[in-house]
Tab-separated table of N, CA and C in Angstrom:
chain	number	residue	atom	x	y	z
A	1290	LEU	N	-26.877	66.682	-19.699
A	1290	LEU	CA	-26.357	67.027	-21.015
A	1290	LEU	C	-27.077	68.281	-21.486
A	1291	SER	N	-26.328	69.316	-21.771
A	1291	SER	CA	-26.938	70.563	-22.234
A	1291	SER	C	-27.442	70.404	-23.669
A	1292	ALA	N	-28.279	71.320	-24.086
A	1292	ALA	CA	-28.785	71.286	-25.458
A	1292	ALA	C	-27.642	71.400	-26.460
A	1293	ALA	N	-26.681	72.279	-26.190
A	1293	ALA	CA	-25.542	72.456	-27.100
A	1293	ALA	C	-24.704	71.185	-27.169
A	1294	ALA	N	-24.475	70.545	-26.031
A	1294	ALA	CA	-23.693	69.303	-26.016
A	1294	ALA	C	-24.429	68.186	-26.753
A	1295	TYR	N	-25.744	68.124	-26.565
A	1295	TYR	CA	-26.549	67.123	-27.266
A	1295	TYR	C	-26.467	67.326	-28.777
A	1296	LEU	N	-26.578	68.577	-29.211
A	1296	LEU	CA	-26.481	68.863	-30.646
A	1296	LEU	C	-25.101	68.507	-31.182
A	1297	TYR	N	-24.056	68.880	-30.449
A	1297	TYR	CA	-22.696	68.556	-30.884
A	1297	TYR	C	-22.536	67.045	-31.046
A	1298	GLN	N	-22.977	66.303	-30.052
A	1298	GLN	CA	-22.843	64.846	-30.130
A	1298	GLN	C	-23.692	64.271	-31.258
A	1299	SER	N	-24.864	64.810	-31.458
A	1299	SER	CA	-25.741	64.305	-32.515
A	1299	SER	C	-25.171	64.564	-33.905
A	1300	ILE	N	-24.426	65.671	-34.051
A	1300	ILE	CA	-23.817	65.992	-35.339
A	1300	ILE	C	-22.542	65.188	-35.560
A	1301	THR	N	-21.711	65.080	-34.525
A	1301	THR	CA	-20.406	64.435	-34.690
A	1301	THR	C	-20.436	62.927	-34.478
A	1302	ALA	N	-21.429	62.428	-33.769
A	1302	ALA	CA	-21.579	60.981	-33.535
A	1302	ALA	C	-23.062	60.636	-33.650
A	1303	PRO	N	-23.617	60.696	-34.864
A	1303	PRO	CA	-25.066	60.585	-35.031
A	1303	PRO	C	-25.674	59.256	-34.592
A	1304	GLN	N	-24.871	58.253	-34.389
A	1304	GLN	CA	-25.426	56.984	-33.933
A	1304	GLN	C	-25.477	56.877	-32.408
A	1305	ALA	N	-25.063	57.923	-31.704
A	1305	ALA	CA	-25.063	57.904	-30.242
A	1305	ALA	C	-26.486	57.786	-29.682
A	1306	TYR	N	-27.430	58.441	-30.325
A	1306	TYR	CA	-28.832	58.389	-29.896
A	1306	TYR	C	-29.676	58.034	-31.111
A	1307	LEU	N	-30.220	56.845	-31.097
A	1307	LEU	CA	-31.103	56.420	-32.189
A	1307	LEU	C	-32.490	56.139	-31.625
A	1308	VAL	N	-33.481	56.595	-32.330
A	1308	VAL	CA	-34.856	56.312	-31.951
A	1308	VAL	C	-35.202	54.931	-32.470
A	1309	GLU	N	-35.772	54.123	-31.600
A	1309	GLU	CA	-36.126	52.756	-31.970
A	1309	GLU	C	-36.998	52.756	-33.219
A	1310	GLY	N	-36.667	51.893	-34.153
A	1310	GLY	CA	-37.423	51.774	-35.389
A	1310	GLY	C	-36.859	52.591	-36.538
A	1311	TYR	N	-35.863	53.438	-36.260
A	1311	TYR	CA	-35.246	54.257	-37.299
A	1311	TYR	C	-33.822	53.791	-37.554
A	1312	ALA	N	-33.491	53.676	-38.822
A	1312	ALA	CA	-32.134	53.279	-39.208
A	1312	ALA	C	-31.218	54.494	-39.165
A	1313	PRO	N	-29.943	54.280	-38.866
A	1313	PRO	CA	-29.010	55.405	-38.905
A	1313	PRO	C	-28.861	55.909	-40.342
A	1314	SER	N	-29.152	57.182	-40.560
A	1314	SER	CA	-29.116	57.700	-41.924
A	1314	SER	C	-28.291	58.981	-42.062
A	1315	MET	N	-27.801	59.493	-40.959
A	1315	MET	CA	-27.023	60.732	-41.010
A	1315	MET	C	-25.585	60.437	-41.431
A	1316	PRO	N	-24.957	61.380	-42.149
A	1316	PRO	CA	-23.542	61.205	-42.503
A	1316	PRO	C	-22.693	61.041	-41.247
A	1317	GLN	N	-21.703	60.181	-41.334
A	1317	GLN	CA	-20.862	59.873	-40.189
A	1317	GLN	C	-19.570	60.688	-40.158
A	1318	ASN	N	-19.367	61.577	-41.123
A	1318	ASN	CA	-18.071	62.226	-41.247
A	1318	ASN	C	-18.084	63.728	-40.978
A	1319	PHE	N	-19.120	64.268	-40.367
A	1319	PHE	CA	-19.151	65.702	-40.107
A	1319	PHE	C	-18.007	66.138	-39.205
A	1320	ARG	N	-17.591	65.290	-38.273
A	1320	ARG	CA	-16.482	65.636	-37.386
A	1320	ARG	C	-15.210	65.876	-38.194
A	1321	ASP	N	-15.058	65.140	-39.294
A	1321	ASP	CA	-13.855	65.251	-40.121
A	1321	ASP	C	-13.974	66.324	-41.203
A	1322	THR	N	-15.173	66.649	-41.625
A	1322	THR	CA	-15.338	67.572	-42.752
A	1322	THR	C	-15.662	69.003	-42.345
A	1323	LEU	N	-16.133	69.216	-41.132
A	1323	LEU	CA	-16.460	70.561	-40.657
A	1323	LEU	C	-15.408	71.035	-39.668
A	1324	THR	N	-15.079	72.305	-39.746
A	1324	THR	CA	-14.142	72.872	-38.781
A	1324	THR	C	-14.874	73.092	-37.452
A	1325	PRO	N	-14.136	73.242	-36.355
A	1325	PRO	CA	-14.796	73.550	-35.083
A	1325	PRO	C	-15.646	74.826	-35.171
A	1326	GLU	N	-15.188	75.801	-35.941
A	1326	GLU	CA	-15.954	77.032	-36.100
A	1326	GLU	C	-17.272	76.770	-36.831
A	1327	GLN	N	-17.229	75.930	-37.864
A	1327	GLN	CA	-18.454	75.593	-38.592
A	1327	GLN	C	-19.429	74.842	-37.697
A	1328	LEU	N	-18.917	73.899	-36.917
A	1328	LEU	CA	-19.785	73.169	-35.981
A	1328	LEU	C	-20.418	74.131	-34.978
A	1329	GLY	N	-19.608	75.051	-34.465
A	1329	GLY	CA	-20.126	76.036	-33.520
A	1329	GLY	C	-21.201	76.909	-34.138
A	1330	ASP	N	-20.995	77.313	-35.394
A	1330	ASP	CA	-21.993	78.134	-36.082
A	1330	ASP	C	-23.303	77.376	-36.286
A	1331	ILE	N	-23.211	76.116	-36.663
A	1331	ILE	CA	-24.418	75.294	-36.865
A	1331	ILE	C	-25.168	75.144	-35.554
A	1332	ILE	N	-24.450	74.828	-34.484
A	1332	ILE	CA	-25.088	74.633	-33.182
A	1332	ILE	C	-25.714	75.942	-32.701
A	1333	ALA	N	-25.002	77.058	-32.860
A	1333	ALA	CA	-25.554	78.357	-32.458
A	1333	ALA	C	-26.837	78.653	-33.220
A	1334	HIS	N	-26.846	78.358	-34.508
A	1334	HIS	CA	-28.058	78.585	-35.307
A	1334	HIS	C	-29.206	77.705	-34.822
A	1335	LEU	N	-28.928	76.435	-34.600
A	1335	LEU	CA	-29.987	75.534	-34.142
A	1335	LEU	C	-30.545	75.973	-32.791
A	1336	LEU	N	-29.699	76.463	-31.923
A	1336	LEU	CA	-30.171	76.938	-30.619
A	1336	LEU	C	-31.057	78.176	-30.750
A	1337	THR	N	-30.817	79.007	-31.754
A	1337	THR	CA	-31.689	80.167	-31.952
A	1337	THR	C	-33.064	79.736	-32.433
A	1338	LEU	N	-33.137	78.648	-33.165
A	1338	LEU	CA	-34.440	78.167	-33.627
A	1338	LEU	C	-35.291	77.756	-32.438
A	1339	HIS	N	-34.678	77.127	-31.454
A	1339	HIS	CA	-35.407	76.734	-30.249
A	1339	HIS	C	-35.850	77.977	-29.484
A	1340	SER	N	-34.981	78.957	-29.371
A	1340	SER	CA	-35.312	80.180	-28.642
A	1340	SER	C	-36.444	80.945	-29.316
A	1341	ALA	N	-36.522	80.863	-30.629
A	1341	ALA	CA	-37.554	81.583	-31.368
A	1341	ALA	C	-38.933	80.958	-31.179
A	1342	ASN	N	-38.979	79.699	-30.809
A	1342	ASN	CA	-40.255	79.010	-30.637
A	1342	ASN	C	-40.731	79.205	-29.206
A	1343	LYS	N	-41.561	80.200	-28.980
A	1343	LYS	CA	-42.022	80.529	-27.628
A	1343	LYS	C	-43.007	79.495	-27.083
A	1344	GLN	N	-43.529	78.625	-27.930
A	1344	GLN	CA	-44.474	77.610	-27.480
A	1344	GLN	C	-43.779	76.433	-26.808
A	1345	THR	N	-42.484	76.266	-27.038
A	1345	THR	CA	-41.749	75.149	-26.461
A	1345	THR	C	-41.432	75.454	-25.012
A	1346	THR	N	-41.728	74.517	-24.137
A	1346	THR	CA	-41.454	74.713	-22.717
A	1346	THR	C	-40.261	73.876	-22.304
A	1347	ALA	N	-39.718	74.183	-21.154
A	1347	ALA	CA	-38.597	73.399	-20.631
A	1347	ALA	C	-39.030	71.951	-20.433
A	1348	SER	N	-40.271	71.750	-20.040
A	1348	SER	CA	-40.772	70.396	-19.850
A	1348	SER	C	-40.767	69.618	-21.159
A	1349	ASN	N	-41.208	70.255	-22.239
A	1349	ASN	CA	-41.218	69.590	-23.541
A	1349	ASN	C	-39.803	69.259	-23.991
A	1350	GLU	N	-38.850	70.173	-23.742
A	1350	GLU	CA	-37.463	69.924	-24.132
A	1350	GLU	C	-36.905	68.745	-23.350
A	1351	THR	N	-37.169	68.705	-22.061
A	1351	THR	CA	-36.691	67.609	-21.228
A	1351	THR	C	-37.275	66.295	-21.714
A	1352	GLN	N	-38.553	66.281	-22.042
A	1352	GLN	CA	-39.195	65.063	-22.530
A	1352	GLN	C	-38.592	64.632	-23.857
A	1353	CYS	N	-38.326	65.590	-24.746
A	1353	CYS	CA	-37.735	65.272	-26.032
A	1353	CYS	C	-36.355	64.661	-25.855
A	1354	LEU	N	-35.522	65.270	-25.017
A	1354	LEU	CA	-34.181	64.726	-24.783
A	1354	LEU	C	-34.272	63.343	-24.161
A	1355	HIS	N	-35.230	63.141	-23.255
A	1355	HIS	CA	-35.417	61.827	-22.651
A	1355	HIS	C	-35.822	60.808	-23.694
A	1356	ASP	N	-36.775	61.167	-24.537
A	1356	ASP	CA	-37.258	60.253	-25.576
A	1356	ASP	C	-36.145	59.932	-26.570
A	1357	CYS	N	-35.380	60.929	-26.975
A	1357	CYS	CA	-34.304	60.715	-27.930
A	1357	CYS	C	-33.197	59.864	-27.337
A	1358	GLY	N	-32.935	60.040	-26.057
A	1358	GLY	CA	-31.867	59.292	-25.400
A	1358	GLY	C	-32.298	57.910	-24.945
A	1359	ALA	N	-33.608	57.639	-24.950
A	1359	ALA	CA	-34.112	56.365	-24.455
A	1359	ALA	C	-33.690	55.195	-25.314
A	1360	ALA	N	-33.458	55.446	-26.589
A	1360	ALA	CA	-33.122	54.346	-27.519
A	1360	ALA	C	-31.657	54.427	-27.917
A	1361	ARG	N	-30.783	54.604	-26.946
A	1361	ARG	CA	-29.343	54.675	-27.237
A	1361	ARG	C	-28.876	53.374	-27.819
A	1362	SER	N	-27.937	53.498	-28.748
A	1362	SER	CA	-27.366	52.291	-29.356
A	1362	SER	C	-26.077	51.946	-28.673
């Protein structure tokens, strides 16, 4: 799962990946209220934030995605 695909799924289906011990608190209607262009703009922006952080390594990203996906509902 690419970073962009993970972000898309997390925005449009926020209960797909839940961290154990945390209740689902994100709005469930972004898929219905945002246009595809708006979703694309949000995801593009979020991806630039990751690129700007030079301290983040591919290993850390992989671990984060693993940890986030470990508690799937």
